[in-house]
Amino acid sequence: MTQYGFHMRQDLCTGCHACQMACKDEKNLDDARLYRHVFETEGGSFAAAGSGWAHDAFAFYTSMSYNHCERPACLGVCPAGAIAKDDKTGIVTYDGELCIGCKYCEEACPYGAPQYDEAAGKMTKCDLCADRVAAGEQPVCVAACPFNALEFGELEELRAQYGEAVTTFGLPEDTTGPSIAITPHAAGAPSVA
Ligand code: SF4
Ligand code: SF4
């Protein structure tokens, strides 16, 4: 089975949020929902040094969406059978007709990825722009990034090309197997809490 996923480059991301806004526009999301989040990690300090100042301050960004995990926690808890994993693409699909709005999937997901639609009384989530992908296009977040900090493709190929750095970053890799690889910023590991 092919497993599609994302490669995210902290070393190129500027935190501009273009990916997030392109997704919000493409999926026509209301103010309460985001399928992609951009997290900032910052640290370091300033100190007086002679007649001036020295510092080791840094900031970098991590852009993350739903992870189309190998073992989706949301799928296992859904009592309505609304969530499934496509055996050709690895995309975790969701059927809004079946959803009863119980929010079990939201509680189960270690990334907080499913987003509840209050108006419809249904859960919603990223579908990896499945229609665009089927047409040979990139997910809209990838296409929108002006700095090429996001890449879409077959996960094993991405990891072979860039390494499995994500496993060192504290993501719940062991429990869900998120379909993402992250090239780190030189300053360190990301915060995704
Ligand atoms: S909110 Fe919908 S998709 Fe999520 S677990 Fe409940 S029925 Fe399933
Ligand atoms: S569009 Fe690209 S550079 Fe901007 S926040 Fe998203 S991933 Fe980072």
PDB file of C-alpha atoms and ligand atoms in Angstrom:
ATOM      1  CA  MET A   1       0.000   0.000   0.000  1.00  0.00           C
ATOM      2  CA  THR A   2       1.188   3.477  -0.790  1.00  0.00           C
ATOM      3  CA  GLN A   3       1.187   5.780   2.208  1.00  0.00           C
ATOM      4  CA  TYR A   4       1.107   9.442   1.313  1.00  0.00           C
ATOM      5  CA  GLY A   5       2.392  11.985   3.810  1.00  0.00           C
ATOM      6  CA  PHE A   6       4.090  15.321   4.360  1.00  0.00           C
ATOM      7  CA  HIS A   7       7.680  16.418   4.725  1.00  0.00           C
ATOM      8  CA  MET A   8       7.996  19.629   6.731  1.00  0.00           C
ATOM      9  CA  ARG A   9      11.175  21.754   6.795  1.00  0.00           C
ATOM     10  CA  GLN A  10      11.575  23.798   9.943  1.00  0.00           C
ATOM     11  CA  ASP A  11      14.767  25.232   8.493  1.00  0.00           C
ATOM     12  CA  LEU A  12      12.818  26.875   5.648  1.00  0.00           C
ATOM     13  CA  CYS A  13       9.510  27.758   7.338  1.00  0.00           C
ATOM     14  CA  THR A  14       9.066  31.447   8.194  1.00  0.00           C
ATOM     15  CA  GLY A  15       5.787  31.043  10.082  1.00  0.00           C
ATOM     16  CA  CYS A  16       3.887  33.043   7.464  1.00  0.00           C
ATOM     17  CA  HIS A  17       0.726  30.889   7.835  1.00  0.00           C
ATOM     18  CA  ALA A  18       0.074  30.872   4.067  1.00  0.00           C
ATOM     19  CA  CYS A  19      -0.428  27.077   4.231  1.00  0.00           C
ATOM     20  CA  GLN A  20      -3.001  27.427   6.990  1.00  0.00           C
ATOM     21  CA  MET A  21      -4.918  30.180   5.218  1.00  0.00           C
ATOM     22  CA  ALA A  22      -4.887  28.391   1.854  1.00  0.00           C
ATOM     23  CA  CYS A  23      -6.349  25.314   3.562  1.00  0.00           C
ATOM     24  CA  LYS A  24      -8.975  27.364   5.372  1.00  0.00           C
ATOM     25  CA  ASP A  25     -10.018  28.945   2.086  1.00  0.00           C
ATOM     26  CA  GLU A  26      -9.973  25.680   0.104  1.00  0.00           C
ATOM     27  CA  LYS A  27     -12.079  23.856   2.705  1.00  0.00           C
ATOM     28  CA  ASN A  28     -14.311  26.874   3.438  1.00  0.00           C
ATOM     29  CA  LEU A  29     -13.713  26.539   7.194  1.00  0.00           C
ATOM     30  CA  ASP A  30     -15.508  28.718   9.738  1.00  0.00           C
ATOM     31  CA  ASP A  31     -13.636  30.809  12.314  1.00  0.00           C
ATOM     32  CA  ALA A  32     -13.482  27.969  14.851  1.00  0.00           C
ATOM     33  CA  ARG A  33     -11.803  25.400  12.627  1.00  0.00           C
ATOM     34  CA  LEU A  34      -8.278  24.942  11.249  1.00  0.00           C
ATOM     35  CA  TYR A  35      -7.045  21.798   9.522  1.00  0.00           C
ATOM     36  CA  ARG A  36      -3.447  23.025   9.635  1.00  0.00           C
ATOM     37  CA  HIS A  37      -1.701  24.682  12.560  1.00  0.00           C
ATOM     38  CA  VAL A  38       1.629  26.526  12.650  1.00  0.00           C
ATOM     39  CA  PHE A  39       3.431  26.235  16.011  1.00  0.00           C
ATOM     40  CA  GLU A  40       6.191  28.575  17.121  1.00  0.00           C
ATOM     41  CA  THR A  41       9.128  27.408  19.205  1.00  0.00           C
ATOM     42  CA  GLU A  42      11.283  30.097  20.781  1.00  0.00           C
ATOM     43  CA  GLY A  43      13.997  30.257  23.372  1.00  0.00           C
ATOM     44  CA  GLY A  44      17.356  31.669  24.383  1.00  0.00           C
ATOM     45  CA  SER A  45      18.166  34.831  26.287  1.00  0.00           C
ATOM     46  CA  PHE A  46      20.025  38.154  26.247  1.00  0.00           C
ATOM     47  CA  ALA A  47      22.842  39.120  28.583  1.00  0.00           C
ATOM     48  CA  ALA A  48      25.067  42.141  29.001  1.00  0.00           C
ATOM     49  CA  ALA A  49      28.456  41.537  27.423  1.00  0.00           C
ATOM     50  CA  GLY A  50      31.043  44.270  27.794  1.00  0.00           C
ATOM     51  CA  SER A  51      29.590  47.480  26.388  1.00  0.00           C
ATOM     52  CA  GLY A  52      26.892  45.616  24.415  1.00  0.00           C
ATOM     53  CA  TRP A  53      24.688  42.556  24.522  1.00  0.00           C
ATOM     54  CA  ALA A  54      25.144  38.900  23.654  1.00  0.00           C
ATOM     55  CA  HIS A  55      22.265  36.553  22.899  1.00  0.00           C
ATOM     56  CA  ASP A  56      21.389  33.040  21.857  1.00  0.00           C
ATOM     57  CA  ALA A  57      17.718  33.807  21.088  1.00  0.00           C
ATOM     58  CA  PHE A  58      15.997  31.709  18.417  1.00  0.00           C
ATOM     59  CA  ALA A  59      12.567  31.025  16.955  1.00  0.00           C
ATOM     60  CA  PHE A  60      11.350  28.499  14.423  1.00  0.00           C
ATOM     61  CA  TYR A  61       8.078  27.054  13.210  1.00  0.00           C
ATOM     62  CA  THR A  62       6.371  23.713  12.730  1.00  0.00           C
ATOM     63  CA  SER A  63       3.396  23.434  10.375  1.00  0.00           C
ATOM     64  CA  MET A  64       1.243  20.372  11.024  1.00  0.00           C
ATOM     65  CA  SER A  65      -2.112  19.027   9.856  1.00  0.00           C
ATOM     66  CA  TYR A  66      -3.957  15.766  10.346  1.00  0.00           C
ATOM     67  CA  ASN A  67      -1.292  13.047  10.042  1.00  0.00           C
ATOM     68  CA  HIS A  68      -3.084  10.173   8.222  1.00  0.00           C
ATOM     69  CA  CYS A  69      -1.461   7.834  10.718  1.00  0.00           C
ATOM     70  CA  GLU A  70      -0.496   4.237  10.165  1.00  0.00           C
ATOM     71  CA  ARG A  71      -2.581   3.299  13.232  1.00  0.00           C
ATOM     72  CA  PRO A  72      -5.168   6.119  13.499  1.00  0.00           C
ATOM     73  CA  ALA A  73      -6.409   6.567  17.067  1.00  0.00           C
ATOM     74  CA  CYS A  74      -9.554   8.260  15.736  1.00  0.00           C
ATOM     75  CA  LEU A  75     -10.495   5.303  13.575  1.00  0.00           C
ATOM     76  CA  GLY A  76     -10.371   2.862  16.472  1.00  0.00           C
ATOM     77  CA  VAL A  77     -12.809   4.794  18.667  1.00  0.00           C
ATOM     78  CA  CYS A  78     -15.452   5.845  16.133  1.00  0.00           C
ATOM     79  CA  PRO A  79     -18.696   4.025  17.015  1.00  0.00           C
ATOM     80  CA  ALA A  80     -20.334   4.996  13.723  1.00  0.00           C
ATOM     81  CA  GLY A  81     -17.791   3.567  11.292  1.00  0.00           C
ATOM     82  CA  ALA A  82     -17.349   7.039   9.833  1.00  0.00           C
ATOM     83  CA  ILE A  83     -13.545   6.841   9.643  1.00  0.00           C
ATOM     84  CA  ALA A  84     -11.571   4.474   7.404  1.00  0.00           C
ATOM     85  CA  LYS A  85      -8.082   4.167   5.938  1.00  0.00           C
ATOM     86  CA  ASP A  86      -7.838   3.977   2.155  1.00  0.00           C
ATOM     87  CA  ASP A  87      -5.809   0.912   1.224  1.00  0.00           C
ATOM     88  CA  LYS A  88      -4.411   2.499  -1.956  1.00  0.00           C
ATOM     89  CA  THR A  89      -3.247   5.887  -0.658  1.00  0.00           C
ATOM     90  CA  GLY A  90      -3.110   5.520   3.126  1.00  0.00           C
ATOM     91  CA  ILE A  91      -5.361   8.590   3.387  1.00  0.00           C
ATOM     92  CA  VAL A  92      -7.641   8.378   6.432  1.00  0.00           C
ATOM     93  CA  THR A  93     -11.102   9.090   5.077  1.00  0.00           C
ATOM     94  CA  TYR A  94     -14.152  10.401   6.882  1.00  0.00           C
ATOM     95  CA  ASP A  95     -17.849  10.046   5.992  1.00  0.00           C
ATOM     96  CA  GLY A  96     -19.896  12.957   7.291  1.00  0.00           C
ATOM     97  CA  GLU A  97     -23.141  11.133   6.512  1.00  0.00           C
ATOM     98  CA  LEU A  98     -22.269   8.476   9.078  1.00  0.00           C
ATOM     99  CA  CYS A  99     -20.812  10.802  11.756  1.00  0.00           C
ATOM    100  CA  ILE A 100     -23.039  11.267  14.825  1.00  0.00           C
ATOM    101  CA  GLY A 101     -20.931  14.081  16.297  1.00  0.00           C
ATOM    102  CA  CYS A 102     -19.860  12.242  19.468  1.00  0.00           C
ATOM    103  CA  LYS A 103     -16.323  13.787  19.410  1.00  0.00           C
ATOM    104  CA  TYR A 104     -14.656  10.532  20.496  1.00  0.00           C
ATOM    105  CA  CYS A 105     -12.199  10.892  17.619  1.00  0.00           C
ATOM    106  CA  GLU A 106     -11.191  14.391  18.756  1.00  0.00           C
ATOM    107  CA  GLU A 107     -10.507  13.109  22.273  1.00  0.00           C
ATOM    108  CA  ALA A 108      -8.525  10.115  21.007  1.00  0.00           C
ATOM    109  CA  CYS A 109      -6.261  11.980  18.584  1.00  0.00           C
ATOM    110  CA  PRO A 110      -2.929  12.874  20.274  1.00  0.00           C
ATOM    111  CA  TYR A 111      -2.554  15.796  17.835  1.00  0.00           C
ATOM    112  CA  GLY A 112      -6.005  17.365  18.328  1.00  0.00           C
ATOM    113  CA  ALA A 113      -6.448  17.163  14.564  1.00  0.00           C
ATOM    114  CA  PRO A 114     -10.209  16.505  14.054  1.00  0.00           C
ATOM    115  CA  GLN A 115     -12.143  19.788  14.017  1.00  0.00           C
ATOM    116  CA  TYR A 116     -15.778  19.992  15.143  1.00  0.00           C
ATOM    117  CA  ASP A 117     -18.276  21.826  12.952  1.00  0.00           C
ATOM    118  CA  GLU A 118     -20.699  23.374  15.458  1.00  0.00           C
ATOM    119  CA  ALA A 119     -23.196  24.421  12.806  1.00  0.00           C
ATOM    120  CA  ALA A 120     -23.447  20.960  11.281  1.00  0.00           C
ATOM    121  CA  GLY A 121     -23.016  19.023  14.547  1.00  0.00           C
ATOM    122  CA  LYS A 122     -20.386  16.890  12.821  1.00  0.00           C
ATOM    123  CA  MET A 123     -16.663  16.315  13.080  1.00  0.00           C
ATOM    124  CA  THR A 124     -14.513  17.330  10.108  1.00  0.00           C
ATOM    125  CA  LYS A 125     -10.855  16.916   9.223  1.00  0.00           C
ATOM    126  CA  CYS A 126      -8.137  17.203   6.583  1.00  0.00           C
ATOM    127  CA  ASP A 127      -8.547  14.698   3.737  1.00  0.00           C
ATOM    128  CA  LEU A 128      -5.072  15.410   2.312  1.00  0.00           C
ATOM    129  CA  CYS A 129      -6.845  17.214  -0.542  1.00  0.00           C
ATOM    130  CA  ALA A 130      -7.711  13.765  -1.934  1.00  0.00           C
ATOM    131  CA  ASP A 131      -9.494  15.195  -4.984  1.00  0.00           C
ATOM    132  CA  ARG A 132      -6.490  17.335  -5.900  1.00  0.00           C
ATOM    133  CA  VAL A 133      -4.101  14.435  -5.325  1.00  0.00           C
ATOM    134  CA  ALA A 134      -6.229  12.132  -7.503  1.00  0.00           C
ATOM    135  CA  ALA A 135      -5.983  14.768 -10.250  1.00  0.00           C
ATOM    136  CA  GLY A 136      -2.194  14.809  -9.955  1.00  0.00           C
ATOM    137  CA  GLU A 137      -2.018  18.091  -8.020  1.00  0.00           C
ATOM    138  CA  GLN A 138      -0.400  18.949  -4.690  1.00  0.00           C
ATOM    139  CA  PRO A 139      -2.450  19.444  -1.511  1.00  0.00           C
ATOM    140  CA  VAL A 140      -3.326  23.130  -1.372  1.00  0.00           C
ATOM    141  CA  CYS A 141      -1.134  23.803   1.699  1.00  0.00           C
ATOM    142  CA  VAL A 142       1.925  22.479  -0.144  1.00  0.00           C
ATOM    143  CA  ALA A 143       1.119  24.464  -3.281  1.00  0.00           C
ATOM    144  CA  ALA A 144       0.640  27.653  -1.231  1.00  0.00           C
ATOM    145  CA  CYS A 145       3.926  27.607   0.687  1.00  0.00           C
ATOM    146  CA  PRO A 146       6.138  30.361  -0.776  1.00  0.00           C
ATOM    147  CA  PHE A 147       9.291  28.873   0.764  1.00  0.00           C
ATOM    148  CA  ASN A 148       8.924  25.195  -0.237  1.00  0.00           C
ATOM    149  CA  ALA A 149       8.827  24.245   3.441  1.00  0.00           C
ATOM    150  CA  LEU A 150       6.112  21.647   2.787  1.00  0.00           C
ATOM    151  CA  GLU A 151       6.378  18.683   0.484  1.00  0.00           C
ATOM    152  CA  PHE A 152       3.852  15.959  -0.300  1.00  0.00           C
ATOM    153  CA  GLY A 153       4.606  12.443  -1.492  1.00  0.00           C
ATOM    154  CA  GLU A 154       5.015   8.785  -0.699  1.00  0.00           C
ATOM    155  CA  LEU A 155       6.113   8.634   2.923  1.00  0.00           C
ATOM    156  CA  GLU A 156       8.829   6.023   2.579  1.00  0.00           C
ATOM    157  CA  GLU A 157      10.386   7.958  -0.299  1.00  0.00           C
ATOM    158  CA  LEU A 158      10.316  11.169   1.745  1.00  0.00           C
ATOM    159  CA  ARG A 159      11.885   9.439   4.731  1.00  0.00           C
ATOM    160  CA  ALA A 160      14.511   7.773   2.568  1.00  0.00           C
ATOM    161  CA  GLN A 161      15.357  11.169   1.133  1.00  0.00           C
ATOM    162  CA  TYR A 162      15.281  13.195   4.343  1.00  0.00           C
ATOM    163  CA  GLY A 163      15.544  10.717   7.232  1.00  0.00           C
ATOM    164  CA  GLU A 164      13.123   9.810   9.993  1.00  0.00           C
ATOM    165  CA  ALA A 165      13.900  12.819  12.152  1.00  0.00           C
ATOM    166  CA  VAL A 166      10.303  12.973  13.328  1.00  0.00           C
ATOM    167  CA  THR A 167      10.808   9.990  15.616  1.00  0.00           C
ATOM    168  CA  THR A 168      13.160  12.019  17.783  1.00  0.00           C
ATOM    169  CA  PHE A 169      10.802  14.959  18.260  1.00  0.00           C
ATOM    170  CA  GLY A 170       8.421  13.623  20.887  1.00  0.00           C
ATOM    171  CA  LEU A 171       5.503  12.982  18.556  1.00  0.00           C
ATOM    172  CA  PRO A 172       3.423   9.929  19.580  1.00  0.00           C
ATOM    173  CA  GLU A 173       5.072   7.903  16.830  1.00  0.00           C
ATOM    174  CA  ASP A 174       4.877   4.634  18.744  1.00  0.00           C
ATOM    175  CA  THR A 175       1.140   4.766  19.222  1.00  0.00           C
ATOM    176  CA  THR A 176      -0.188   6.140  15.936  1.00  0.00           C
ATOM    177  CA  GLY A 177       2.600   6.201  13.330  1.00  0.00           C
ATOM    178  CA  PRO A 178       2.060   9.739  11.941  1.00  0.00           C
ATOM    179  CA  SER A 179       2.723  10.089   8.205  1.00  0.00           C
ATOM    180  CA  ILE A 180       5.110  13.009   8.489  1.00  0.00           C
ATOM    181  CA  ALA A 181       8.841  13.596   8.289  1.00  0.00           C
ATOM    182  CA  ILE A 182      10.388  16.754   9.692  1.00  0.00           C
ATOM    183  CA  THR A 183      13.711  18.275   8.756  1.00  0.00           C
ATOM    184  CA  PRO A 184      14.682  20.126  11.929  1.00  0.00           C
ATOM    185  CA  HIS A 185      15.744  23.699  12.462  1.00  0.00           C
ATOM    186  CA  ALA A 186      19.312  23.936  13.692  1.00  0.00           C
ATOM    187  CA  ALA A 187      18.102  25.269  17.056  1.00  0.00           C
ATOM    188  CA  GLY A 188      16.436  22.028  18.120  1.00  0.00           C
ATOM    189  CA  ALA A 189      13.239  20.031  18.430  1.00  0.00           C
ATOM    190  CA  PRO A 190       9.769  21.401  17.689  1.00  0.00           C
ATOM    191  CA  SER A 191       6.990  22.083  20.139  1.00  0.00           C
ATOM    192  CA  VAL A 192       3.667  20.656  18.934  1.00  0.00           C
ATOM    193  CA  ALA A 193       1.747  20.860  22.203  1.00  0.00           C
TER     194      ALA A 193
HETATM  195  S1  SF4 B   1     -17.427  12.502  15.997  1.00  0.00           S
HETATM  196 FE1  SF4 B   1     -18.129  11.346  14.174  1.00  0.00          FE
HETATM  197  S2  SF4 B   1     -16.214  10.629  13.210  1.00  0.00           S
HETATM  198 FE2  SF4 B   1     -15.682  11.231  15.310  1.00  0.00          FE
HETATM  199  S3  SF4 B   1     -15.840   9.340  16.530  1.00  0.00           S
HETATM  200 FE3  SF4 B   1     -17.861  10.358  16.680  1.00  0.00          FE
HETATM  201  S4  SF4 B   1     -19.051   9.471  14.995  1.00  0.00           S
HETATM  202 FE4  SF4 B   1     -16.917   8.961  14.565  1.00  0.00          FE
HETATM  203  S1  SF4 B   2       3.334  28.467   4.124  1.00  0.00           S
HETATM  204 FE1  SF4 B   2       5.338  27.428   4.328  1.00  0.00          FE
HETATM  205  S2  SF4 B   2       6.682  29.013   5.299  1.00  0.00           S
HETATM  206 FE2  SF4 B   2       4.543  29.693   5.612  1.00  0.00          FE
HETATM  207  S3  SF4 B   2       3.969  28.821   7.665  1.00  0.00           S
HETATM  208 FE3  SF4 B   2       3.307  27.319   6.094  1.00  0.00          FE
HETATM  209  S4  SF4 B   2       5.021  25.871   5.940  1.00  0.00           S
HETATM  210 FE4  SF4 B   2       5.819  27.723   6.958  1.00  0.00          FE
END
